[in-house]
Short mmCIF file of N, CA and C and ligand atoms in Angstrom, two decimals:
data_model
loop_
_atom_site.label_atom_id
_atom_site.label_comp_id
_atom_site.label_asym_id
_atom_site.label_seq_id
_atom_site.Cartn_x
_atom_site.Cartn_y
_atom_site.Cartn_z
N MET A 1438 -9.93 -18.46 -4.07
CA MET A 1438 -9.92 -17.05 -4.51
C MET A 1438 -8.49 -16.67 -4.94
N HIS A 1439 -8.39 -16.11 -6.15
CA HIS A 1439 -7.08 -15.67 -6.62
C HIS A 1439 -6.81 -14.26 -6.12
N ILE A 1440 -5.64 -14.04 -5.57
CA ILE A 1440 -5.31 -12.71 -5.03
C ILE A 1440 -4.18 -12.11 -5.85
N ASP A 1441 -4.47 -11.01 -6.50
CA ASP A 1441 -3.45 -10.28 -7.25
C ASP A 1441 -3.19 -8.98 -6.50
N ASN A 1442 -2.02 -8.88 -5.92
CA ASN A 1442 -1.74 -7.73 -5.06
C ASN A 1442 -1.57 -6.42 -5.82
N ASN A 1443 -1.50 -6.49 -7.17
CA ASN A 1443 -1.36 -5.23 -7.90
C ASN A 1443 -2.71 -4.66 -8.32
N TYR A 1444 -3.77 -5.40 -8.06
CA TYR A 1444 -5.09 -4.94 -8.47
C TYR A 1444 -6.04 -5.04 -7.30
N LEU A 1445 -6.70 -3.95 -6.99
CA LEU A 1445 -7.67 -3.97 -5.89
C LEU A 1445 -9.06 -3.83 -6.48
N ALA A 1446 -9.84 -4.88 -6.39
CA ALA A 1446 -11.23 -4.81 -6.86
C ALA A 1446 -12.02 -3.89 -5.94
N PRO A 1447 -13.04 -3.23 -6.48
CA PRO A 1447 -13.83 -2.30 -5.64
C PRO A 1447 -14.45 -3.00 -4.43
N ASP A 1448 -14.76 -4.28 -4.57
CA ASP A 1448 -15.39 -5.00 -3.45
C ASP A 1448 -14.38 -5.81 -2.65
N ASP A 1449 -13.10 -5.52 -2.82
CA ASP A 1449 -12.06 -6.23 -2.05
C ASP A 1449 -12.20 -5.84 -0.58
N ASN A 1450 -12.57 -6.80 0.25
CA ASN A 1450 -12.83 -6.43 1.65
C ASN A 1450 -11.71 -6.82 2.60
N ARG A 1451 -10.53 -7.06 2.05
CA ARG A 1451 -9.39 -7.28 2.94
C ARG A 1451 -9.10 -6.01 3.75
N TYR A 1452 -8.52 -6.18 4.92
CA TYR A 1452 -8.09 -5.05 5.74
C TYR A 1452 -6.81 -4.51 5.10
N LYS A 1453 -6.79 -3.21 4.81
CA LYS A 1453 -5.70 -2.65 3.98
C LYS A 1453 -4.82 -1.72 4.81
N ILE A 1454 -3.53 -2.05 4.79
CA ILE A 1454 -2.53 -1.32 5.58
C ILE A 1454 -1.56 -0.63 4.63
N LEU A 1455 -1.31 0.67 4.84
CA LEU A 1455 -0.33 1.41 4.04
C LEU A 1455 0.77 1.92 4.96
N PHE A 1456 2.01 1.49 4.68
CA PHE A 1456 3.17 1.99 5.43
C PHE A 1456 3.74 3.21 4.71
N ILE A 1457 4.07 4.24 5.50
CA ILE A 1457 4.56 5.50 4.93
C ILE A 1457 5.91 5.87 5.55
N CYS A 1458 6.86 6.28 4.68
CA CYS A 1458 8.07 6.94 5.18
C CYS A 1458 8.34 8.14 4.27
N LEU A 1459 9.55 8.65 4.26
CA LEU A 1459 9.83 9.84 3.43
C LEU A 1459 9.99 9.45 1.96
N GLY A 1460 10.98 8.62 1.66
CA GLY A 1460 11.32 8.34 0.27
C GLY A 1460 10.69 7.10 -0.31
N ASN A 1461 10.12 6.25 0.53
CA ASN A 1461 9.56 4.94 0.13
C ASN A 1461 10.60 4.07 -0.57
N ILE A 1462 11.86 4.20 -0.11
CA ILE A 1462 12.90 3.30 -0.64
C ILE A 1462 13.65 2.58 0.48
N CYS A 1463 13.47 2.97 1.73
CA CYS A 1463 14.16 2.27 2.83
C CYS A 1463 13.16 1.66 3.81
N ARG A 1464 12.58 2.48 4.69
CA ARG A 1464 11.80 1.93 5.80
C ARG A 1464 10.45 1.34 5.39
N SER A 1465 9.65 2.11 4.64
CA SER A 1465 8.28 1.60 4.38
C SER A 1465 8.25 0.39 3.45
N PRO A 1466 9.11 0.30 2.41
CA PRO A 1466 9.09 -0.95 1.65
C PRO A 1466 9.58 -2.15 2.46
N ALA A 1467 10.51 -1.89 3.41
CA ALA A 1467 10.95 -2.97 4.30
C ALA A 1467 9.79 -3.40 5.21
N ALA A 1468 9.05 -2.42 5.75
CA ALA A 1468 7.88 -2.75 6.57
C ALA A 1468 6.88 -3.57 5.76
N GLN A 1469 6.67 -3.16 4.51
CA GLN A 1469 5.75 -3.90 3.64
C GLN A 1469 6.20 -5.34 3.46
N GLY A 1470 7.50 -5.52 3.14
CA GLY A 1470 8.02 -6.88 2.92
C GLY A 1470 7.92 -7.75 4.15
N ILE A 1471 8.22 -7.16 5.30
CA ILE A 1471 8.16 -7.90 6.57
C ILE A 1471 6.71 -8.27 6.88
N MET A 1472 5.81 -7.32 6.72
CA MET A 1472 4.40 -7.59 7.03
C MET A 1472 3.82 -8.62 6.06
N GLU A 1473 4.17 -8.52 4.79
CA GLU A 1473 3.65 -9.49 3.81
C GLU A 1473 4.12 -10.90 4.15
N LYS A 1474 5.36 -11.03 4.62
CA LYS A 1474 5.86 -12.36 4.99
C LYS A 1474 5.14 -12.89 6.24
N LEU A 1475 4.94 -12.01 7.22
CA LEU A 1475 4.20 -12.43 8.43
C LEU A 1475 2.80 -12.91 8.06
N ILE A 1476 2.15 -12.17 7.18
CA ILE A 1476 0.78 -12.50 6.76
C ILE A 1476 0.78 -13.84 6.01
N ALA A 1477 1.75 -14.02 5.12
CA ALA A 1477 1.83 -15.27 4.36
C ALA A 1477 2.13 -16.44 5.30
N ASP A 1478 3.06 -16.24 6.23
CA ASP A 1478 3.42 -17.31 7.17
C ASP A 1478 2.22 -17.74 8.01
N ARG A 1479 1.31 -16.81 8.27
CA ARG A 1479 0.12 -17.13 9.08
C ARG A 1479 -1.07 -17.52 8.20
N GLY A 1480 -0.86 -17.57 6.87
CA GLY A 1480 -1.96 -17.97 5.97
C GLY A 1480 -3.10 -16.97 5.93
N LEU A 1481 -2.78 -15.69 6.07
CA LEU A 1481 -3.83 -14.66 6.18
C LEU A 1481 -3.90 -13.76 4.94
N GLN A 1482 -3.40 -14.24 3.79
CA GLN A 1482 -3.38 -13.38 2.60
C GLN A 1482 -4.76 -12.97 2.14
N ASP A 1483 -5.78 -13.74 2.48
CA ASP A 1483 -7.13 -13.36 2.06
C ASP A 1483 -7.79 -12.39 3.04
N ARG A 1484 -7.06 -12.01 4.11
CA ARG A 1484 -7.63 -11.08 5.09
C ARG A 1484 -6.95 -9.72 5.10
N PHE A 1485 -5.69 -9.68 4.62
CA PHE A 1485 -4.93 -8.42 4.70
C PHE A 1485 -4.28 -8.08 3.36
N TYR A 1486 -4.22 -6.79 3.06
CA TYR A 1486 -3.51 -6.27 1.90
C TYR A 1486 -2.55 -5.20 2.40
N VAL A 1487 -1.32 -5.21 1.88
CA VAL A 1487 -0.29 -4.28 2.37
C VAL A 1487 0.35 -3.54 1.18
N ASP A 1488 0.62 -2.26 1.38
CA ASP A 1488 1.32 -1.47 0.38
C ASP A 1488 2.18 -0.44 1.13
N SER A 1489 2.99 0.31 0.39
CA SER A 1489 3.78 1.36 1.03
C SER A 1489 3.91 2.54 0.07
N ALA A 1490 4.22 3.71 0.63
CA ALA A 1490 4.37 4.93 -0.17
C ALA A 1490 5.21 5.93 0.61
N GLY A 1491 5.63 6.99 -0.09
CA GLY A 1491 6.45 8.02 0.54
C GLY A 1491 5.76 9.37 0.49
N THR A 1492 6.10 10.24 1.44
CA THR A 1492 5.57 11.60 1.39
C THR A 1492 6.31 12.42 0.33
N TYR A 1493 7.53 12.00 0.01
CA TYR A 1493 8.34 12.66 -1.02
C TYR A 1493 8.34 11.77 -2.27
N GLY A 1494 8.11 12.37 -3.45
CA GLY A 1494 7.97 11.58 -4.67
C GLY A 1494 9.22 11.46 -5.51
N GLY A 1495 10.35 11.97 -5.01
CA GLY A 1495 11.56 12.03 -5.83
C GLY A 1495 12.15 10.70 -6.23
N HIS A 1496 11.78 9.62 -5.57
CA HIS A 1496 12.30 8.29 -5.92
C HIS A 1496 11.25 7.44 -6.64
N SER A 1497 10.16 8.05 -7.07
CA SER A 1497 9.05 7.29 -7.67
C SER A 1497 9.54 6.37 -8.78
N GLY A 1498 9.09 5.13 -8.75
CA GLY A 1498 9.46 4.13 -9.75
C GLY A 1498 10.68 3.31 -9.40
N SER A 1499 11.43 3.75 -8.37
CA SER A 1499 12.67 3.05 -8.01
C SER A 1499 12.41 1.85 -7.11
N LEU A 1500 13.27 0.85 -7.25
CA LEU A 1500 13.31 -0.25 -6.29
C LEU A 1500 13.81 0.29 -4.95
N PRO A 1501 13.61 -0.45 -3.86
CA PRO A 1501 14.20 -0.01 -2.59
C PRO A 1501 15.71 0.17 -2.70
N ASP A 1502 16.22 1.04 -1.85
CA ASP A 1502 17.66 1.32 -1.75
C ASP A 1502 18.43 -0.01 -1.68
N GLN A 1503 19.51 -0.07 -2.45
CA GLN A 1503 20.32 -1.30 -2.54
C GLN A 1503 20.75 -1.81 -1.16
N ARG A 1504 21.12 -0.87 -0.26
CA ARG A 1504 21.56 -1.28 1.08
C ARG A 1504 20.41 -1.93 1.84
N MET A 1505 19.23 -1.36 1.72
CA MET A 1505 18.06 -1.94 2.40
C MET A 1505 17.75 -3.33 1.86
N ARG A 1506 17.88 -3.48 0.53
CA ARG A 1506 17.57 -4.79 -0.08
C ARG A 1506 18.57 -5.84 0.38
N VAL A 1507 19.84 -5.45 0.49
CA VAL A 1507 20.87 -6.42 0.91
C VAL A 1507 20.62 -6.87 2.35
N HIS A 1508 20.38 -5.89 3.23
CA HIS A 1508 20.16 -6.25 4.64
C HIS A 1508 18.87 -7.05 4.80
N ALA A 1509 17.84 -6.68 4.07
CA ALA A 1509 16.56 -7.41 4.18
C ALA A 1509 16.70 -8.84 3.64
N ARG A 1510 17.43 -8.98 2.53
CA ARG A 1510 17.58 -10.32 1.92
C ARG A 1510 18.25 -11.29 2.89
N ARG A 1511 19.20 -10.79 3.68
CA ARG A 1511 19.89 -11.65 4.65
C ARG A 1511 18.92 -12.21 5.69
N ARG A 1512 17.80 -11.51 5.88
CA ARG A 1512 16.78 -12.00 6.83
C ARG A 1512 15.63 -12.71 6.13
N GLY A 1513 15.76 -12.88 4.81
CA GLY A 1513 14.73 -13.65 4.10
C GLY A 1513 13.63 -12.83 3.46
N TYR A 1514 13.86 -11.51 3.28
CA TYR A 1514 12.85 -10.66 2.65
C TYR A 1514 13.37 -10.16 1.30
N GLU A 1515 12.63 -10.44 0.23
CA GLU A 1515 12.94 -9.90 -1.10
C GLU A 1515 12.09 -8.66 -1.29
N LEU A 1516 12.72 -7.49 -1.38
CA LEU A 1516 11.96 -6.25 -1.49
C LEU A 1516 11.87 -5.83 -2.95
N THR A 1517 10.67 -5.92 -3.53
CA THR A 1517 10.49 -5.66 -4.96
C THR A 1517 9.54 -4.49 -5.22
N HIS A 1518 9.09 -3.84 -4.17
CA HIS A 1518 8.16 -2.71 -4.32
C HIS A 1518 8.82 -1.60 -5.14
N ARG A 1519 8.01 -0.90 -5.92
CA ARG A 1519 8.48 0.30 -6.64
C ARG A 1519 7.96 1.55 -5.93
N SER A 1520 8.86 2.45 -5.64
CA SER A 1520 8.50 3.64 -4.86
C SER A 1520 7.37 4.44 -5.52
N ARG A 1521 6.50 4.96 -4.70
CA ARG A 1521 5.46 5.87 -5.17
C ARG A 1521 5.13 6.88 -4.08
N GLN A 1522 4.57 8.01 -4.50
CA GLN A 1522 4.19 9.04 -3.53
C GLN A 1522 2.76 8.79 -3.06
N VAL A 1523 2.53 9.04 -1.78
CA VAL A 1523 1.19 8.89 -1.22
C VAL A 1523 0.24 9.87 -1.90
N THR A 1524 -1.03 9.47 -2.05
CA THR A 1524 -2.04 10.34 -2.67
C THR A 1524 -3.23 10.49 -1.72
N GLY A 1525 -4.05 11.47 -2.00
CA GLY A 1525 -5.26 11.65 -1.22
C GLY A 1525 -6.17 10.43 -1.30
N ARG A 1526 -6.17 9.77 -2.46
CA ARG A 1526 -7.03 8.58 -2.64
C ARG A 1526 -6.64 7.45 -1.70
N ASP A 1527 -5.37 7.41 -1.31
CA ASP A 1527 -4.93 6.36 -0.37
C ASP A 1527 -5.74 6.42 0.93
N PHE A 1528 -6.20 7.62 1.27
CA PHE A 1528 -6.96 7.75 2.53
C PHE A 1528 -8.37 7.19 2.40
N ASP A 1529 -8.84 7.00 1.16
CA ASP A 1529 -10.11 6.29 0.95
C ASP A 1529 -9.86 4.79 0.89
N THR A 1530 -8.77 4.41 0.21
CA THR A 1530 -8.52 2.98 -0.05
C THR A 1530 -8.13 2.23 1.21
N PHE A 1531 -7.25 2.83 2.03
CA PHE A 1531 -6.64 2.07 3.13
C PHE A 1531 -7.40 2.25 4.44
N ASP A 1532 -7.35 1.20 5.26
CA ASP A 1532 -7.99 1.22 6.57
C ASP A 1532 -7.06 1.81 7.62
N LEU A 1533 -5.75 1.58 7.44
CA LEU A 1533 -4.77 2.03 8.43
C LEU A 1533 -3.54 2.55 7.71
N ILE A 1534 -3.08 3.74 8.11
CA ILE A 1534 -1.89 4.38 7.51
C ILE A 1534 -0.86 4.46 8.63
N VAL A 1535 0.28 3.78 8.42
CA VAL A 1535 1.26 3.62 9.50
C VAL A 1535 2.53 4.39 9.14
N VAL A 1536 2.83 5.44 9.91
CA VAL A 1536 4.01 6.27 9.63
C VAL A 1536 5.19 5.82 10.50
N MET A 1537 6.39 6.09 9.99
CA MET A 1537 7.61 5.66 10.68
C MET A 1537 8.05 6.65 11.76
N ASP A 1538 7.77 7.95 11.51
CA ASP A 1538 8.21 8.95 12.48
C ASP A 1538 7.32 10.19 12.39
N ARG A 1539 7.57 11.12 13.29
CA ARG A 1539 6.77 12.35 13.38
C ARG A 1539 6.86 13.21 12.13
N SER A 1540 8.03 13.20 11.48
CA SER A 1540 8.16 14.06 10.29
C SER A 1540 7.33 13.50 9.14
N ASN A 1541 7.10 12.18 9.12
CA ASN A 1541 6.19 11.62 8.10
C ASN A 1541 4.77 12.14 8.34
N LEU A 1542 4.40 12.23 9.61
CA LEU A 1542 3.08 12.75 9.97
C LEU A 1542 2.96 14.20 9.49
N HIS A 1543 4.01 14.96 9.72
CA HIS A 1543 4.03 16.35 9.26
C HIS A 1543 3.91 16.39 7.73
N GLY A 1544 4.62 15.48 7.05
CA GLY A 1544 4.55 15.41 5.58
C GLY A 1544 3.13 15.16 5.10
N LEU A 1545 2.41 14.29 5.79
CA LEU A 1545 1.01 14.01 5.40
C LEU A 1545 0.15 15.26 5.60
N ARG A 1546 0.41 15.96 6.70
CA ARG A 1546 -0.39 17.16 6.99
C ARG A 1546 -0.15 18.26 5.97
N CYS A 1547 1.01 18.22 5.31
CA CYS A 1547 1.34 19.24 4.30
C CYS A 1547 0.73 18.92 2.93
N MET A 1548 0.11 17.75 2.78
CA MET A 1548 -0.48 17.40 1.48
C MET A 1548 -1.64 18.34 1.19
N LYS A 1549 -1.89 18.58 -0.10
CA LYS A 1549 -2.98 19.51 -0.42
C LYS A 1549 -4.34 18.83 -0.23
N GLU A 1550 -4.37 17.49 -0.31
CA GLU A 1550 -5.62 16.79 -0.05
C GLU A 1550 -5.87 16.73 1.46
N VAL A 1551 -7.13 16.54 1.82
CA VAL A 1551 -7.48 16.43 3.23
C VAL A 1551 -7.10 15.04 3.72
N VAL A 1552 -6.40 15.01 4.83
CA VAL A 1552 -5.90 13.76 5.39
C VAL A 1552 -6.79 13.35 6.56
N ASP A 1553 -7.26 12.10 6.53
CA ASP A 1553 -8.09 11.58 7.62
C ASP A 1553 -7.16 11.05 8.71
N GLU A 1554 -6.87 11.93 9.70
CA GLU A 1554 -5.87 11.56 10.70
C GLU A 1554 -6.32 10.43 11.61
N GLN A 1555 -7.60 10.13 11.61
CA GLN A 1555 -8.07 9.01 12.43
C GLN A 1555 -7.48 7.69 11.96
N LYS A 1556 -7.08 7.65 10.69
CA LYS A 1556 -6.52 6.41 10.15
C LYS A 1556 -5.01 6.32 10.35
N VAL A 1557 -4.38 7.38 10.83
CA VAL A 1557 -2.92 7.45 10.88
C VAL A 1557 -2.40 7.06 12.27
N VAL A 1558 -1.44 6.15 12.29
CA VAL A 1558 -0.80 5.77 13.56
C VAL A 1558 0.71 5.79 13.37
N GLU A 1559 1.42 6.00 14.49
CA GLU A 1559 2.89 5.92 14.47
C GLU A 1559 3.29 4.49 14.81
N ILE A 1560 4.21 3.93 14.03
CA ILE A 1560 4.53 2.51 14.15
C ILE A 1560 5.11 2.15 15.52
N ALA A 1561 5.77 3.13 16.16
CA ALA A 1561 6.45 2.82 17.43
C ALA A 1561 5.49 2.32 18.51
N ARG A 1562 4.21 2.64 18.38
CA ARG A 1562 3.27 2.20 19.43
C ARG A 1562 3.11 0.68 19.46
N TYR A 1563 3.54 -0.01 18.40
CA TYR A 1563 3.40 -1.46 18.34
C TYR A 1563 4.66 -2.21 18.76
N LEU A 1564 5.70 -1.46 19.15
CA LEU A 1564 6.94 -2.11 19.57
C LEU A 1564 6.73 -2.84 20.90
N ARG A 1565 7.22 -4.06 20.98
CA ARG A 1565 7.11 -4.82 22.24
C ARG A 1565 8.49 -5.16 22.80
N ILE A 1566 9.43 -5.53 21.91
CA ILE A 1566 10.77 -5.92 22.36
C ILE A 1566 11.66 -4.68 22.51
N HIS A 1567 11.34 -3.62 21.77
CA HIS A 1567 12.13 -2.38 21.79
C HIS A 1567 11.26 -1.20 22.22
N PRO A 1568 10.70 -1.24 23.40
CA PRO A 1568 9.73 -0.21 23.78
C PRO A 1568 10.35 1.18 23.97
N GLY A 1569 11.67 1.27 24.09
CA GLY A 1569 12.32 2.56 24.34
C GLY A 1569 12.40 3.45 23.12
N HIS A 1570 12.08 2.94 21.93
CA HIS A 1570 12.19 3.75 20.71
C HIS A 1570 10.87 4.44 20.41
N ASP A 1571 10.93 5.73 20.03
CA ASP A 1571 9.68 6.42 19.73
C ASP A 1571 9.44 6.58 18.23
N CYS A 1572 10.33 5.98 17.40
CA CYS A 1572 10.13 6.01 15.94
C CYS A 1572 11.02 4.95 15.31
N VAL A 1573 10.84 4.73 14.00
CA VAL A 1573 11.81 3.95 13.23
C VAL A 1573 12.64 4.99 12.47
N PRO A 1574 13.90 5.19 12.88
CA PRO A 1574 14.66 6.34 12.37
C PRO A 1574 15.14 6.15 10.93
N ASP A 1575 15.23 7.28 10.25
CA ASP A 1575 15.69 7.31 8.85
C ASP A 1575 17.12 6.78 8.76
N PRO A 1576 17.37 5.70 8.01
CA PRO A 1576 18.73 5.13 7.94
C PRO A 1576 19.56 5.67 6.77
N TYR A 1577 18.99 6.59 5.98
CA TYR A 1577 19.57 6.93 4.68
C TYR A 1577 21.02 7.38 4.77
N TYR A 1578 21.36 8.14 5.82
CA TYR A 1578 22.74 8.64 5.93
C TYR A 1578 23.55 7.85 6.96
N ASP A 1579 23.03 6.68 7.35
CA ASP A 1579 23.70 5.83 8.34
C ASP A 1579 24.47 4.71 7.65
N GLY A 1580 25.22 3.99 8.46
CA GLY A 1580 25.92 2.80 7.98
C GLY A 1580 25.05 1.57 8.17
N ALA A 1581 25.73 0.41 8.10
CA ALA A 1581 25.01 -0.87 8.17
C ALA A 1581 24.18 -1.00 9.44
N GLU A 1582 24.72 -0.46 10.54
CA GLU A 1582 23.99 -0.65 11.81
C GLU A 1582 22.64 0.07 11.80
N GLY A 1583 22.53 1.16 11.04
CA GLY A 1583 21.26 1.88 10.91
C GLY A 1583 20.21 1.02 10.22
N PHE A 1584 20.65 0.31 9.18
CA PHE A 1584 19.71 -0.55 8.44
C PHE A 1584 19.31 -1.77 9.29
N GLU A 1585 20.26 -2.30 10.05
CA GLU A 1585 19.94 -3.43 10.93
C GLU A 1585 18.95 -3.00 12.01
N LEU A 1586 19.15 -1.80 12.56
CA LEU A 1586 18.22 -1.30 13.58
C LEU A 1586 16.81 -1.16 12.99
N VAL A 1587 16.73 -0.60 11.79
CA VAL A 1587 15.41 -0.46 11.13
C VAL A 1587 14.73 -1.83 11.04
N LEU A 1588 15.47 -2.84 10.60
CA LEU A 1588 14.86 -4.17 10.44
C LEU A 1588 14.47 -4.77 11.79
N ASP A 1589 15.32 -4.58 12.81
CA ASP A 1589 14.97 -5.06 14.16
C ASP A 1589 13.66 -4.44 14.63
N LEU A 1590 13.56 -3.12 14.47
CA LEU A 1590 12.37 -2.41 14.94
C LEU A 1590 11.14 -2.80 14.12
N LEU A 1591 11.32 -2.91 12.81
CA LEU A 1591 10.16 -3.25 11.96
C LEU A 1591 9.67 -4.67 12.22
N GLU A 1592 10.57 -5.60 12.43
CA GLU A 1592 10.12 -6.99 12.72
C GLU A 1592 9.31 -7.02 14.02
N ASP A 1593 9.79 -6.28 15.00
CA ASP A 1593 9.10 -6.19 16.29
C ASP A 1593 7.72 -5.53 16.12
N ALA A 1594 7.70 -4.37 15.50
CA ALA A 1594 6.45 -3.60 15.40
C ALA A 1594 5.42 -4.27 14.48
N CYS A 1595 5.88 -4.85 13.38
CA CYS A 1595 4.92 -5.50 12.46
C CYS A 1595 4.25 -6.69 13.14
N ALA A 1596 5.01 -7.46 13.92
CA ALA A 1596 4.40 -8.58 14.65
C ALA A 1596 3.40 -8.05 15.67
N GLY A 1597 3.76 -6.95 16.35
CA GLY A 1597 2.85 -6.35 17.33
C GLY A 1597 1.58 -5.84 16.67
N LEU A 1598 1.74 -5.19 15.52
CA LEU A 1598 0.58 -4.65 14.80
C LEU A 1598 -0.33 -5.78 14.31
N LEU A 1599 0.27 -6.81 13.70
CA LEU A 1599 -0.57 -7.90 13.15
C LEU A 1599 -1.29 -8.64 14.29
N ASP A 1600 -0.61 -8.86 15.39
CA ASP A 1600 -1.28 -9.50 16.54
C ASP A 1600 -2.47 -8.67 17.01
N GLU A 1601 -2.27 -7.35 17.09
CA GLU A 1601 -3.36 -6.49 17.57
C GLU A 1601 -4.53 -6.49 16.59
N LEU A 1602 -4.24 -6.43 15.29
CA LEU A 1602 -5.32 -6.44 14.30
C LEU A 1602 -6.07 -7.77 14.34
N CYS A 1603 -5.35 -8.87 14.49
CA CYS A 1603 -6.01 -10.19 14.55
C CYS A 1603 -6.91 -10.26 15.78
N LYS A 1604 -6.40 -9.77 16.89
CA LYS A 1604 -7.18 -9.80 18.13
C LYS A 1604 -8.45 -8.93 18.00
N ASN A 1605 -8.27 -7.72 17.47
CA ASN A 1605 -9.42 -6.81 17.34
C ASN A 1605 -10.45 -7.29 16.34
N ASN A 1606 -10.00 -8.06 15.34
CA ASN A 1606 -10.93 -8.52 14.30
C ASN A 1606 -11.26 -9.99 14.46
N ASN A 1607 -10.91 -10.56 15.60
CA ASN A 1607 -11.26 -11.96 15.91
C ASN A 1607 -10.74 -12.94 14.85
N ILE A 1608 -9.52 -12.67 14.38
CA ILE A 1608 -8.93 -13.54 13.35
C ILE A 1608 -8.00 -14.53 14.05
N THR A 1609 -8.21 -15.81 13.80
CA THR A 1609 -7.32 -16.82 14.37
C THR A 1609 -6.49 -17.42 13.25
N ILE A 1610 -5.30 -17.88 13.59
CA ILE A 1610 -4.39 -18.43 12.58
C ILE A 1610 -4.80 -19.87 12.27
N SER A 1611 -4.95 -20.16 10.95
CA SER A 1611 -5.40 -21.50 10.57
C SER A 1611 -4.26 -22.49 10.66
P1 LIG B 2865 13.09 6.33 3.68
O1 LIG B 2865 14.62 6.86 3.61
O2 LIG B 2865 12.22 7.53 4.02
O3 LIG B 2865 13.12 5.32 4.79
O4 LIG B 2865 12.76 5.74 2.33
C1 LIG B 2865 15.01 7.95 2.83
C2 LIG B 2865 15.10 7.85 1.46
C3 LIG B 2865 15.53 8.92 0.71
C4 LIG B 2865 15.86 10.11 1.33
C5 LIG B 2865 15.75 10.22 2.71
C6 LIG B 2865 15.32 9.15 3.45
N1 LIG B 2865 16.32 11.22 0.56
O5 LIG B 2865 16.70 12.24 1.15
O6 LIG B 2865 16.34 11.15 -0.68
#
């Protein structure tokens, strides 16, 4: 089966995960890149589809923030996603909507479309190595250590999330 991640067929039955942050140029595209690599490393590309979006559309069309790309590349992630704003249709398309912090949740609630909150989770619940954090904090006005913290937290939480989804859906690694 050929998988084109830019096109979703109507009968595409992969489990679909959407990561959300504010601008979709720092945290959520990094989460997407990390999760896509985890999925590829486990040979699960035919079971999961991943995308990301922002509650704010001001960066639409942009590559991830240069600082995020540099820090991610050092860990082996090439971030090539183009920023886009979340839409009401995303709540039909995706099975799980994963927000980085409480203000992202508030941003979703402010959308004019009706948001299916049953699909929305905060990423911090999947942290295993860093259980003391209650969000993945916005690094935009931080220095290098802010971006490193984001990547540490996202690597931890994405592994926790993928393990939980595999367990719940009886998926074993080939
Ligand atoms: P992100 O970071 O939500 O992780 O993509 C930010 C990106 C842009 C802005 C704030 C946070 N901004 O104010 O433009």
